[in-house]
Amino acid sequence: MQLKQKIIKDKLPKHVALIMDGNGRWAKQRGKERVFGHENGVNAVKQTVEAAGEIGIPYLTFYAFSTENWDRPKEEVDTLMELLVKAIQTETETLNKNGVRLKAIGDLNSLPKKCYEELAEAINITSNNDKITVVIALSYSSRYEIVEAVKNISDLVKSERINTKEIDQKMFSSFLQTNEFPDPDLLIRTSGEQRISNFLLWQLAYSELYFTPVLWPDFNKEHFYEAIIDFQSRERRFGKTE
Ligand code: IPE
Ligand code: IPE
Ligand code: MG
């Protein structure tokens, strides 16, 4: 039986978040520069979006670039930004055809102008699609996002537009950039590293975590389905008893 057929249709995660890691190591294994790994990582994103679309998962979030990644060598950062522009330019039409709504979270103002504009255009073009929402985390840091939320709430308290007593978890969530998406049910990280690296700290509170040694450029539909099947075997308790 094919992996895909083992997936239980009414037990699907609504939102899967992915930390796409291992591009550099993948390239190194082949005696190439790190950027070669990034170039080959684009295909894994396509595979994942397609796989999620085929089984009907409505939200995907990809961690593409962290705030900390700006500290990598300039050449690598520049290539990553160029790759992003290229990927958006070549893929937007297909995404649109397949009912994908593109969204982005992160400190988007820190992106190079060209990159920001292409992204904004793709988000705009795909804004009415409703089959699957693909969120890309770019220049993203969860601590940054949380601090921004605190600042925004503080401003409203200071100007007496909200009362401190009104601040609860639901309200706090509404000040995060992810406010229109459900919390991830499942987090997948490739490359064997078992850490969160400043990704969705608040939102992952009760997510199931799945780590695979597969390096991101090798990640394909079958790997994604394996992760979903593993997720379906978990018992989620949310702090309660069985
Ligand atoms: C993930 O791969 C892509 C980004 C962080 C942009 P890496 O570039 O981190 O690859 P490794 O972890 O060094 O192998
Ligand atoms: C996390 O990967 C960020 C992205 C995948 C975009 P990193 O490779 O930057 O994380 P660390 O340094 O291993 O924690
Ligand atoms: Mg890495």
PDB file of C-alpha atoms and ligand atoms in Angstrom:
ATOM      1  CA  MET A   1       0.000   0.000   0.000  1.00  0.00           C
ATOM      2  CA  GLN A   2       1.230   3.451  -0.859  1.00  0.00           C
ATOM      3  CA  LEU A   3       2.092   5.786   2.010  1.00  0.00           C
ATOM      4  CA  LYS A   4      -0.480   8.299   0.881  1.00  0.00           C
ATOM      5  CA  GLN A   5      -3.255   5.734   1.182  1.00  0.00           C
ATOM      6  CA  LYS A   6      -2.338   5.098   4.809  1.00  0.00           C
ATOM      7  CA  ILE A   7      -3.246   8.656   5.732  1.00  0.00           C
ATOM      8  CA  ILE A   8      -6.462   8.960   7.700  1.00  0.00           C
ATOM      9  CA  LYS A   9      -8.493  11.644   5.954  1.00  0.00           C
ATOM     10  CA  ASP A  10     -10.405  12.926   8.974  1.00  0.00           C
ATOM     11  CA  LYS A  11      -7.343  13.166  11.213  1.00  0.00           C
ATOM     12  CA  LEU A  12      -5.256  15.563   9.171  1.00  0.00           C
ATOM     13  CA  PRO A  13      -3.293  18.412  10.721  1.00  0.00           C
ATOM     14  CA  LYS A  14      -4.784  21.754   9.747  1.00  0.00           C
ATOM     15  CA  HIS A  15      -1.471  23.511   9.831  1.00  0.00           C
ATOM     16  CA  VAL A  16       2.009  22.090   9.272  1.00  0.00           C
ATOM     17  CA  ALA A  17       5.051  24.285   9.920  1.00  0.00           C
ATOM     18  CA  LEU A  18       8.429  23.363   8.448  1.00  0.00           C
ATOM     19  CA  ILE A  19      11.988  24.314   9.361  1.00  0.00           C
ATOM     20  CA  MET A  20      13.798  23.728   6.086  1.00  0.00           C
ATOM     21  CA  ASP A  21      17.284  22.873   7.285  1.00  0.00           C
ATOM     22  CA  GLY A  22      20.360  21.170   5.863  1.00  0.00           C
ATOM     23  CA  ASN A  23      20.890  22.881   2.515  1.00  0.00           C
ATOM     24  CA  GLY A  24      24.514  23.731   3.316  1.00  0.00           C
ATOM     25  CA  ARG A  25      25.361  20.185   4.393  1.00  0.00           C
ATOM     26  CA  TRP A  26      23.632  18.750   1.325  1.00  0.00           C
ATOM     27  CA  ALA A  27      25.852  20.900  -0.929  1.00  0.00           C
ATOM     28  CA  LYS A  28      28.973  20.097   1.081  1.00  0.00           C
ATOM     29  CA  GLN A  29      28.339  16.361   0.667  1.00  0.00           C
ATOM     30  CA  ARG A  30      28.534  16.991  -3.068  1.00  0.00           C
ATOM     31  CA  GLY A  31      31.653  19.121  -2.879  1.00  0.00           C
ATOM     32  CA  LYS A  32      29.710  22.255  -3.826  1.00  0.00           C
ATOM     33  CA  GLU A  33      29.167  25.718  -2.362  1.00  0.00           C
ATOM     34  CA  ARG A  34      26.363  26.173   0.189  1.00  0.00           C
ATOM     35  CA  VAL A  35      24.254  28.147  -2.280  1.00  0.00           C
ATOM     36  CA  PHE A  36      23.983  25.044  -4.460  1.00  0.00           C
ATOM     37  CA  GLY A  37      22.025  23.517  -1.600  1.00  0.00           C
ATOM     38  CA  HIS A  38      19.690  26.499  -1.417  1.00  0.00           C
ATOM     39  CA  GLU A  39      19.046  26.289  -5.164  1.00  0.00           C
ATOM     40  CA  ASN A  40      18.077  22.655  -4.797  1.00  0.00           C
ATOM     41  CA  GLY A  41      15.893  23.364  -1.799  1.00  0.00           C
ATOM     42  CA  VAL A  42      13.315  25.147  -3.944  1.00  0.00           C
ATOM     43  CA  ASN A  43      12.109  21.871  -5.412  1.00  0.00           C
ATOM     44  CA  ALA A  44      11.459  20.452  -1.943  1.00  0.00           C
ATOM     45  CA  VAL A  45       9.163  23.407  -1.235  1.00  0.00           C
ATOM     46  CA  LYS A  46       7.217  22.642  -4.416  1.00  0.00           C
ATOM     47  CA  GLN A  47       6.945  18.962  -3.505  1.00  0.00           C
ATOM     48  CA  THR A  48       5.682  19.812  -0.041  1.00  0.00           C
ATOM     49  CA  VAL A  49       3.044  22.268  -1.276  1.00  0.00           C
ATOM     50  CA  GLU A  50       1.843  19.730  -3.835  1.00  0.00           C
ATOM     51  CA  ALA A  51       1.753  16.906  -1.286  1.00  0.00           C
ATOM     52  CA  ALA A  52      -0.212  19.012   1.187  1.00  0.00           C
ATOM     53  CA  GLY A  53      -2.600  20.043  -1.589  1.00  0.00           C
ATOM     54  CA  GLU A  54      -3.184  16.435  -2.616  1.00  0.00           C
ATOM     55  CA  ILE A  55      -4.263  15.318   0.845  1.00  0.00           C
ATOM     56  CA  GLY A  56      -6.033  18.548   1.769  1.00  0.00           C
ATOM     57  CA  ILE A  57      -3.969  20.311   4.429  1.00  0.00           C
ATOM     58  CA  PRO A  58      -5.129  23.934   4.444  1.00  0.00           C
ATOM     59  CA  TYR A  59      -2.103  25.727   6.011  1.00  0.00           C
ATOM     60  CA  LEU A  60       1.654  25.387   5.554  1.00  0.00           C
ATOM     61  CA  THR A  61       4.327  27.662   7.020  1.00  0.00           C
ATOM     62  CA  PHE A  62       7.897  27.505   5.730  1.00  0.00           C
ATOM     63  CA  TYR A  63      10.791  28.953   7.705  1.00  0.00           C
ATOM     64  CA  ALA A  64      12.893  30.326   4.858  1.00  0.00           C
ATOM     65  CA  PHE A  65      15.148  32.898   6.507  1.00  0.00           C
ATOM     66  CA  SER A  66      15.629  33.865  10.129  1.00  0.00           C
ATOM     67  CA  THR A  67      16.631  37.252  11.503  1.00  0.00           C
ATOM     68  CA  GLU A  68      19.852  35.554  12.641  1.00  0.00           C
ATOM     69  CA  ASN A  69      20.543  34.361   9.090  1.00  0.00           C
ATOM     70  CA  TRP A  70      21.428  37.978   8.142  1.00  0.00           C
ATOM     71  CA  ASP A  71      24.739  37.319   9.921  1.00  0.00           C
ATOM     72  CA  ARG A  72      25.794  34.743   7.323  1.00  0.00           C
ATOM     73  CA  PRO A  73      28.386  35.722   4.666  1.00  0.00           C
ATOM     74  CA  LYS A  74      27.041  38.470   2.407  1.00  0.00           C
ATOM     75  CA  GLU A  75      27.382  36.338  -0.714  1.00  0.00           C
ATOM     76  CA  GLU A  76      25.157  33.627   0.728  1.00  0.00           C
ATOM     77  CA  VAL A  77      22.551  36.145   1.908  1.00  0.00           C
ATOM     78  CA  ASP A  78      22.510  37.900  -1.476  1.00  0.00           C
ATOM     79  CA  THR A  79      22.088  34.604  -3.320  1.00  0.00           C
ATOM     80  CA  LEU A  80      19.266  33.550  -1.007  1.00  0.00           C
ATOM     81  CA  MET A  81      17.416  36.808  -1.669  1.00  0.00           C
ATOM     82  CA  GLU A  82      17.941  36.453  -5.434  1.00  0.00           C
ATOM     83  CA  LEU A  83      16.721  32.872  -5.299  1.00  0.00           C
ATOM     84  CA  LEU A  84      13.627  34.004  -3.521  1.00  0.00           C
ATOM     85  CA  VAL A  85      12.865  36.617  -6.166  1.00  0.00           C
ATOM     86  CA  LYS A  86      13.444  34.046  -8.913  1.00  0.00           C
ATOM     87  CA  ALA A  87      11.271  31.426  -7.231  1.00  0.00           C
ATOM     88  CA  ILE A  88       8.422  33.897  -6.767  1.00  0.00           C
ATOM     89  CA  GLN A  89       8.679  35.050 -10.377  1.00  0.00           C
ATOM     90  CA  THR A  90       8.616  31.543 -11.803  1.00  0.00           C
ATOM     91  CA  GLU A  91       6.125  29.966  -9.406  1.00  0.00           C
ATOM     92  CA  THR A  92       3.409  32.559  -8.810  1.00  0.00           C
ATOM     93  CA  GLU A  93       1.390  31.551 -11.853  1.00  0.00           C
ATOM     94  CA  THR A  94       1.397  27.872 -10.872  1.00  0.00           C
ATOM     95  CA  LEU A  95       0.583  28.713  -7.258  1.00  0.00           C
ATOM     96  CA  ASN A  96      -2.304  30.825  -8.442  1.00  0.00           C
ATOM     97  CA  LYS A  97      -3.601  28.099 -10.738  1.00  0.00           C
ATOM     98  CA  ASN A  98      -3.504  25.616  -7.878  1.00  0.00           C
ATOM     99  CA  GLY A  99      -5.505  27.759  -5.496  1.00  0.00           C
ATOM    100  CA  VAL A 100      -2.553  28.704  -3.284  1.00  0.00           C
ATOM    101  CA  ARG A 101      -2.834  31.870  -1.227  1.00  0.00           C
ATOM    102  CA  LEU A 102       0.630  33.187  -0.418  1.00  0.00           C
ATOM    103  CA  LYS A 103       1.316  35.044   2.846  1.00  0.00           C
ATOM    104  CA  ALA A 104       4.465  36.188   4.628  1.00  0.00           C
ATOM    105  CA  ILE A 105       5.522  36.820   8.209  1.00  0.00           C
ATOM    106  CA  GLY A 106       8.711  38.413   9.540  1.00  0.00           C
ATOM    107  CA  ASP A 107      10.399  41.792   9.443  1.00  0.00           C
ATOM    108  CA  LEU A 108       9.573  42.227   5.772  1.00  0.00           C
ATOM    109  CA  ASN A 109      10.771  45.832   5.696  1.00  0.00           C
ATOM    110  CA  SER A 110      14.321  44.579   6.153  1.00  0.00           C
ATOM    111  CA  LEU A 111      14.203  42.682   2.850  1.00  0.00           C
ATOM    112  CA  PRO A 112      15.898  44.117  -0.260  1.00  0.00           C
ATOM    113  CA  LYS A 113      13.441  46.334  -2.155  1.00  0.00           C
ATOM    114  CA  LYS A 114      13.153  44.037  -5.181  1.00  0.00           C
ATOM    115  CA  CYS A 115      12.469  41.059  -2.979  1.00  0.00           C
ATOM    116  CA  TYR A 116       9.846  42.904  -0.964  1.00  0.00           C
ATOM    117  CA  GLU A 117       8.077  44.113  -4.111  1.00  0.00           C
ATOM    118  CA  GLU A 118       7.974  40.702  -5.792  1.00  0.00           C
ATOM    119  CA  LEU A 119       6.670  39.156  -2.612  1.00  0.00           C
ATOM    120  CA  ALA A 120       4.008  41.835  -2.152  1.00  0.00           C
ATOM    121  CA  GLU A 121       2.872  41.356  -5.737  1.00  0.00           C
ATOM    122  CA  ALA A 122       2.626  37.570  -5.414  1.00  0.00           C
ATOM    123  CA  ILE A 123       0.695  37.957  -2.158  1.00  0.00           C
ATOM    124  CA  ASN A 124      -1.664  40.342  -3.885  1.00  0.00           C
ATOM    125  CA  ILE A 125      -2.173  38.179  -6.991  1.00  0.00           C
ATOM    126  CA  THR A 126      -2.974  35.084  -4.921  1.00  0.00           C
ATOM    127  CA  SER A 127      -5.014  36.811  -2.223  1.00  0.00           C
ATOM    128  CA  ASN A 128      -8.396  35.416  -3.282  1.00  0.00           C
ATOM    129  CA  ASN A 129      -7.331  31.777  -3.445  1.00  0.00           C
ATOM    130  CA  ASP A 130      -8.677  29.466  -0.792  1.00  0.00           C
ATOM    131  CA  LYS A 131      -7.444  25.922  -1.358  1.00  0.00           C
ATOM    132  CA  ILE A 132      -4.279  26.208   0.688  1.00  0.00           C
ATOM    133  CA  THR A 133      -2.511  29.042   2.494  1.00  0.00           C
ATOM    134  CA  VAL A 134       1.267  28.982   2.195  1.00  0.00           C
ATOM    135  CA  VAL A 135       2.999  31.237   4.703  1.00  0.00           C
ATOM    136  CA  ILE A 136       6.630  32.059   4.218  1.00  0.00           C
ATOM    137  CA  ALA A 137       8.632  33.196   7.260  1.00  0.00           C
ATOM    138  CA  LEU A 138      11.241  35.634   6.026  1.00  0.00           C
ATOM    139  CA  SER A 139      13.606  37.635   8.156  1.00  0.00           C
ATOM    140  CA  TYR A 140      11.522  36.063  10.869  1.00  0.00           C
ATOM    141  CA  SER A 141      12.311  35.735  14.546  1.00  0.00           C
ATOM    142  CA  SER A 142       9.728  34.699  17.065  1.00  0.00           C
ATOM    143  CA  ARG A 143      11.234  36.800  19.845  1.00  0.00           C
ATOM    144  CA  TYR A 144      11.132  39.826  17.543  1.00  0.00           C
ATOM    145  CA  GLU A 145       7.481  39.100  16.753  1.00  0.00           C
ATOM    146  CA  ILE A 146       6.614  38.771  20.453  1.00  0.00           C
ATOM    147  CA  VAL A 147       8.432  41.979  21.390  1.00  0.00           C
ATOM    148  CA  GLU A 148       6.614  43.842  18.590  1.00  0.00           C
ATOM    149  CA  ALA A 149       3.303  42.569  19.933  1.00  0.00           C
ATOM    150  CA  VAL A 150       4.217  43.783  23.435  1.00  0.00           C
ATOM    151  CA  LYS A 151       5.113  47.225  22.069  1.00  0.00           C
ATOM    152  CA  ASN A 152       1.844  47.500  20.134  1.00  0.00           C
ATOM    153  CA  ILE A 153      -0.249  46.424  23.109  1.00  0.00           C
ATOM    154  CA  SER A 154       1.647  48.845  25.392  1.00  0.00           C
ATOM    155  CA  ASP A 155       0.890  51.730  23.038  1.00  0.00           C
ATOM    156  CA  LEU A 156      -2.813  50.918  23.176  1.00  0.00           C
ATOM    157  CA  VAL A 157      -2.771  50.674  26.972  1.00  0.00           C
ATOM    158  CA  LYS A 158      -0.894  53.961  27.203  1.00  0.00           C
ATOM    159  CA  SER A 159      -3.423  55.739  25.028  1.00  0.00           C
ATOM    160  CA  GLU A 160      -6.195  54.079  27.055  1.00  0.00           C
ATOM    161  CA  ARG A 161      -7.697  52.292  24.074  1.00  0.00           C
ATOM    162  CA  ILE A 162      -7.428  49.009  25.930  1.00  0.00           C
ATOM    163  CA  ASN A 163      -7.405  48.125  29.590  1.00  0.00           C
ATOM    164  CA  THR A 164      -4.682  45.879  31.070  1.00  0.00           C
ATOM    165  CA  LYS A 165      -7.417  43.574  32.346  1.00  0.00           C
ATOM    166  CA  GLU A 166      -8.497  42.849  28.769  1.00  0.00           C
ATOM    167  CA  ILE A 167      -5.116  41.344  27.886  1.00  0.00           C
ATOM    168  CA  ASP A 168      -5.415  37.584  27.683  1.00  0.00           C
ATOM    169  CA  GLN A 169      -3.916  34.819  25.521  1.00  0.00           C
ATOM    170  CA  LYS A 170      -6.460  35.278  22.776  1.00  0.00           C
ATOM    171  CA  MET A 171      -5.841  38.985  22.572  1.00  0.00           C
ATOM    172  CA  PHE A 172      -2.085  38.515  22.673  1.00  0.00           C
ATOM    173  CA  SER A 173      -2.289  36.027  19.782  1.00  0.00           C
ATOM    174  CA  SER A 174      -4.230  38.580  17.785  1.00  0.00           C
ATOM    175  CA  PHE A 175      -1.228  40.927  17.966  1.00  0.00           C
ATOM    176  CA  LEU A 176       1.104  38.360  16.429  1.00  0.00           C
ATOM    177  CA  GLN A 177       1.710  38.294  12.680  1.00  0.00           C
ATOM    178  CA  THR A 178       0.177  34.839  12.562  1.00  0.00           C
ATOM    179  CA  ASN A 179      -3.169  36.080  13.896  1.00  0.00           C
ATOM    180  CA  GLU A 180      -5.192  34.850  10.919  1.00  0.00           C
ATOM    181  CA  PHE A 181      -3.715  31.322  10.932  1.00  0.00           C
ATOM    182  CA  PRO A 182      -4.457  28.470  13.339  1.00  0.00           C
ATOM    183  CA  ASP A 183      -1.531  27.331  15.523  1.00  0.00           C
ATOM    184  CA  PRO A 184       0.530  24.583  13.840  1.00  0.00           C
ATOM    185  CA  ASP A 185      -0.545  21.047  14.748  1.00  0.00           C
ATOM    186  CA  LEU A 186       2.727  19.654  13.496  1.00  0.00           C
ATOM    187  CA  LEU A 187       6.255  21.014  13.180  1.00  0.00           C
ATOM    188  CA  ILE A 188       8.681  19.242  10.854  1.00  0.00           C
ATOM    189  CA  ARG A 189      12.409  19.986  10.974  1.00  0.00           C
ATOM    190  CA  THR A 190      14.782  18.383   8.511  1.00  0.00           C
ATOM    191  CA  SER A 191      18.549  17.758   8.784  1.00  0.00           C
ATOM    192  CA  GLY A 192      18.570  15.997  12.155  1.00  0.00           C
ATOM    193  CA  GLU A 193      18.863  19.155  14.284  1.00  0.00           C
ATOM    194  CA  GLN A 194      16.418  19.056  17.167  1.00  0.00           C
ATOM    195  CA  ARG A 195      15.759  22.660  18.060  1.00  0.00           C
ATOM    196  CA  ILE A 196      13.283  25.437  17.329  1.00  0.00           C
ATOM    197  CA  SER A 197      15.772  28.172  16.296  1.00  0.00           C
ATOM    198  CA  ASN A 198      13.516  31.090  17.202  1.00  0.00           C
ATOM    199  CA  PHE A 199      10.530  29.873  15.135  1.00  0.00           C
ATOM    200  CA  LEU A 200       6.903  30.355  16.263  1.00  0.00           C
ATOM    201  CA  LEU A 201       7.697  30.009  19.981  1.00  0.00           C
ATOM    202  CA  TRP A 202       4.251  31.059  21.117  1.00  0.00           C
ATOM    203  CA  GLN A 203       2.332  29.253  18.382  1.00  0.00           C
ATOM    204  CA  LEU A 204       4.104  25.893  18.851  1.00  0.00           C
ATOM    205  CA  ALA A 205       3.002  25.555  22.493  1.00  0.00           C
ATOM    206  CA  TYR A 206       1.057  22.342  21.816  1.00  0.00           C
ATOM    207  CA  SER A 207       2.348  21.299  18.403  1.00  0.00           C
ATOM    208  CA  GLU A 208       3.642  17.801  17.779  1.00  0.00           C
ATOM    209  CA  LEU A 209       7.340  17.893  16.850  1.00  0.00           C
ATOM    210  CA  TYR A 210       8.801  15.705  14.111  1.00  0.00           C
ATOM    211  CA  PHE A 211      12.508  15.572  13.357  1.00  0.00           C
ATOM    212  CA  THR A 212      13.950  13.781  10.345  1.00  0.00           C
ATOM    213  CA  PRO A 213      17.600  13.322   9.332  1.00  0.00           C
ATOM    214  CA  VAL A 214      16.682  13.961   5.674  1.00  0.00           C
ATOM    215  CA  LEU A 215      18.415  17.110   4.397  1.00  0.00           C
ATOM    216  CA  TRP A 216      15.987  19.698   3.039  1.00  0.00           C
ATOM    217  CA  PRO A 217      16.886  19.419  -0.695  1.00  0.00           C
ATOM    218  CA  ASP A 218      16.127  15.665  -0.502  1.00  0.00           C
ATOM    219  CA  PHE A 219      12.780  16.150   1.249  1.00  0.00           C
ATOM    220  CA  ASN A 220       9.960  14.884  -0.972  1.00  0.00           C
ATOM    221  CA  LYS A 221       6.268  13.969  -0.919  1.00  0.00           C
ATOM    222  CA  GLU A 222       6.909  10.546   0.602  1.00  0.00           C
ATOM    223  CA  HIS A 223       8.870  12.124   3.474  1.00  0.00           C
ATOM    224  CA  PHE A 224       6.015  14.531   4.041  1.00  0.00           C
ATOM    225  CA  TYR A 225       3.456  11.725   4.103  1.00  0.00           C
ATOM    226  CA  GLU A 226       5.651   9.784   6.551  1.00  0.00           C
ATOM    227  CA  ALA A 227       5.561  12.774   8.873  1.00  0.00           C
ATOM    228  CA  ILE A 228       1.777  13.008   8.583  1.00  0.00           C
ATOM    229  CA  ILE A 229       1.355   9.294   9.343  1.00  0.00           C
ATOM    230  CA  ASP A 230       3.622   9.653  12.377  1.00  0.00           C
ATOM    231  CA  PHE A 231       1.561  12.643  13.518  1.00  0.00           C
ATOM    232  CA  GLN A 232      -1.619  10.574  13.243  1.00  0.00           C
ATOM    233  CA  SER A 233      -0.206   7.992  15.657  1.00  0.00           C
ATOM    234  CA  ARG A 234       0.327  10.592  18.384  1.00  0.00           C
ATOM    235  CA  GLU A 235      -2.021  11.118  21.255  1.00  0.00           C
ATOM    236  CA  ARG A 236      -2.490  14.839  21.787  1.00  0.00           C
ATOM    237  CA  ARG A 237      -3.512  15.569  25.344  1.00  0.00           C
ATOM    238  CA  PHE A 238      -3.231  19.342  25.718  1.00  0.00           C
ATOM    239  CA  GLY A 239      -2.487  18.831  29.399  1.00  0.00           C
ATOM    240  CA  LYS A 240      -5.568  16.722  30.036  1.00  0.00           C
ATOM    241  CA  THR A 241      -5.838  12.981  30.693  1.00  0.00           C
ATOM    242  CA  GLU A 242      -6.591  10.494  27.894  1.00  0.00           C
TER     243      GLU A 242
HETATM  244  C1  IPE B   1      18.598  25.939   5.689  1.00  0.00           C
HETATM  245  O1  IPE B   1      19.798  25.315   5.371  1.00  0.00           O
HETATM  246  C2  IPE B   1      18.361  27.175   4.862  1.00  0.00           C
HETATM  247  C3  IPE B   1      18.499  28.437   5.607  1.00  0.00           C
HETATM  248  C4  IPE B   1      18.724  28.547   6.878  1.00  0.00           C
HETATM  249  C5  IPE B   1      18.350  29.653   4.839  1.00  0.00           C
HETATM  250  P1  IPE B   1      21.162  25.775   6.004  1.00  0.00           P
HETATM  251  O2  IPE B   1      21.771  26.816   5.136  1.00  0.00           O
HETATM  252  O3  IPE B   1      20.996  26.155   7.427  1.00  0.00           O
HETATM  253  O4  IPE B   1      22.020  24.430   5.893  1.00  0.00           O
HETATM  254  P2  IPE B   1      22.956  23.786   6.987  1.00  0.00           P
HETATM  255  O5  IPE B   1      22.163  23.704   8.248  1.00  0.00           O
HETATM  256  O6  IPE B   1      24.129  24.674   7.135  1.00  0.00           O
HETATM  257  O7  IPE B   1      23.295  22.451   6.425  1.00  0.00           O
HETATM  258  C1  IPE B   2      16.795  27.766  10.988  1.00  0.00           C
HETATM  259  O1  IPE B   2      17.917  27.138  10.457  1.00  0.00           O
HETATM  260  C2  IPE B   2      16.347  28.851  10.071  1.00  0.00           C
HETATM  261  C3  IPE B   2      15.793  28.413   8.794  1.00  0.00           C
HETATM  262  C4  IPE B   2      15.625  27.190   8.405  1.00  0.00           C
HETATM  263  C5  IPE B   2      15.402  29.472   7.920  1.00  0.00           C
HETATM  264  P1  IPE B   2      19.385  27.556  10.893  1.00  0.00           P
HETATM  265  O2  IPE B   2      20.300  26.641  10.190  1.00  0.00           O
HETATM  266  O3  IPE B   2      19.580  29.003  10.697  1.00  0.00           O
HETATM  267  O4  IPE B   2      19.349  27.272  12.471  1.00  0.00           O
HETATM  268  P2  IPE B   2      20.502  26.878  13.478  1.00  0.00           P
HETATM  269  O5  IPE B   2      21.579  27.916  13.341  1.00  0.00           O
HETATM  270  O6  IPE B   2      20.978  25.523  13.074  1.00  0.00           O
HETATM  271  O7  IPE B   2      19.840  26.869  14.803  1.00  0.00           O
HETATM  272 MG    MG B   3      21.034  25.146   9.172  1.00  0.00          MG
END
